[in-house]
Amino acid sequence: MARFLRGNREQMGRFRIDQRVLVGVQAGTVKDIRPDDETKVRLIVRYDGGTTGDPFTTHVRAEVKAAV
């Protein structure tokens, strides 16, 4: 339990479950947020193509919705 409490709260707070994100050129949806160590956080992302990845939050950005 202590490992989860030590994770970087700023990085963990930038994303939420079911948020649309971009990892490089791949779009996907955040399925989980996990501390990797005391300072790094990984997201579990289900990409639109059906695969799953676990990038660090520093490699992920929120998908921007186009104005209609």
mmCIF file of C-alpha atoms in Angstrom:
data_model
loop_
_atom_site.group_PDB
_atom_site.id
_atom_site.type_symbol
_atom_site.label_atom_id
_atom_site.label_comp_id
_atom_site.label_asym_id
_atom_site.label_seq_id
_atom_site.Cartn_x
_atom_site.Cartn_y
_atom_site.Cartn_z
ATOM 1 C CA MET A 1 0.000 0.000 0.000
ATOM 2 C CA ALA A 2 2.839 2.415 0.818
ATOM 3 C CA ARG A 3 4.149 2.133 -2.747
ATOM 4 C CA PHE A 4 0.887 3.526 -4.117
ATOM 5 C CA LEU A 5 0.869 6.409 -1.641
ATOM 6 C CA ARG A 6 4.427 7.450 -2.566
ATOM 7 C CA GLY A 7 3.721 7.801 -6.298
ATOM 8 C CA ASN A 8 4.074 11.269 -7.787
ATOM 9 C CA ARG A 9 0.643 12.748 -7.064
ATOM 10 C CA GLU A 10 1.065 15.541 -9.625
ATOM 11 C CA GLN A 11 1.650 13.018 -12.423
ATOM 12 C CA MET A 12 -1.171 10.784 -11.184
ATOM 13 C CA GLY A 13 -3.564 13.746 -11.003
ATOM 14 C CA ARG A 14 -3.058 14.786 -14.631
ATOM 15 C CA PHE A 15 -4.989 11.823 -16.005
ATOM 16 C CA ARG A 16 -8.167 9.933 -15.143
ATOM 17 C CA ILE A 17 -9.659 6.542 -16.002
ATOM 18 C CA ASP A 18 -11.470 6.509 -19.383
ATOM 19 C CA GLN A 19 -9.752 9.730 -20.511
ATOM 20 C CA ARG A 20 -8.822 9.899 -24.198
ATOM 21 C CA VAL A 21 -5.062 10.319 -24.697
ATOM 22 C CA LEU A 22 -2.365 10.332 -27.356
ATOM 23 C CA VAL A 23 0.880 8.390 -27.019
ATOM 24 C CA GLY A 24 3.023 9.500 -29.926
ATOM 25 C CA VAL A 25 0.686 9.054 -32.915
ATOM 26 C CA GLN A 26 -1.509 6.395 -31.254
ATOM 27 C CA ALA A 27 -4.832 7.358 -29.680
ATOM 28 C CA GLY A 28 -6.358 5.382 -26.844
ATOM 29 C CA THR A 29 -8.170 5.376 -23.521
ATOM 30 C CA VAL A 30 -6.651 5.287 -20.017
ATOM 31 C CA LYS A 31 -7.692 2.074 -18.242
ATOM 32 C CA ASP A 32 -5.495 2.281 -15.109
ATOM 33 C CA ILE A 33 -2.913 4.522 -13.413
ATOM 34 C CA ARG A 34 -0.010 2.847 -11.569
ATOM 35 C CA PRO A 35 3.070 4.131 -9.749
ATOM 36 C CA ASP A 36 6.228 2.621 -11.275
ATOM 37 C CA ASP A 37 8.502 3.734 -8.455
ATOM 38 C CA GLU A 38 8.613 6.634 -6.006
ATOM 39 C CA THR A 39 8.727 9.299 -8.734
ATOM 40 C CA LYS A 40 7.398 7.753 -11.962
ATOM 41 C CA VAL A 41 3.835 6.880 -12.925
ATOM 42 C CA ARG A 42 2.638 4.646 -15.767
ATOM 43 C CA LEU A 43 -0.726 4.603 -17.462
ATOM 44 C CA ILE A 44 -2.338 1.456 -18.774
ATOM 45 C CA VAL A 45 -3.704 2.553 -22.154
ATOM 46 C CA ARG A 46 -5.972 0.574 -24.478
ATOM 47 C CA TYR A 47 -5.155 1.844 -27.955
ATOM 48 C CA ASP A 48 -7.843 2.223 -30.608
ATOM 49 C CA GLY A 49 -6.165 -0.547 -32.621
ATOM 50 C CA GLY A 50 -6.901 -3.060 -29.833
ATOM 51 C CA THR A 51 -3.464 -3.315 -28.240
ATOM 52 C CA THR A 52 -2.546 -2.248 -24.710
ATOM 53 C CA GLY A 53 0.488 -0.288 -23.558
ATOM 54 C CA ASP A 54 1.930 1.073 -20.308
ATOM 55 C CA PRO A 55 3.670 4.372 -21.111
ATOM 56 C CA PHE A 56 5.037 6.768 -18.502
ATOM 57 C CA THR A 57 2.822 9.824 -17.970
ATOM 58 C CA THR A 58 5.603 12.009 -19.377
ATOM 59 C CA HIS A 59 5.055 10.387 -22.816
ATOM 60 C CA VAL A 60 1.274 10.895 -22.839
ATOM 61 C CA ARG A 61 -0.856 13.914 -23.614
ATOM 62 C CA ALA A 62 -4.585 14.443 -23.386
ATOM 63 C CA GLU A 63 -6.460 14.203 -26.664
ATOM 64 C CA VAL A 64 -7.844 17.586 -27.684
ATOM 65 C CA LYS A 65 -11.469 17.665 -28.782
ATOM 66 C CA ALA A 66 -12.138 19.622 -31.953
ATOM 67 C CA ALA A 67 -14.512 22.555 -31.641
ATOM 68 C CA VAL A 68 -17.729 22.030 -33.581
#
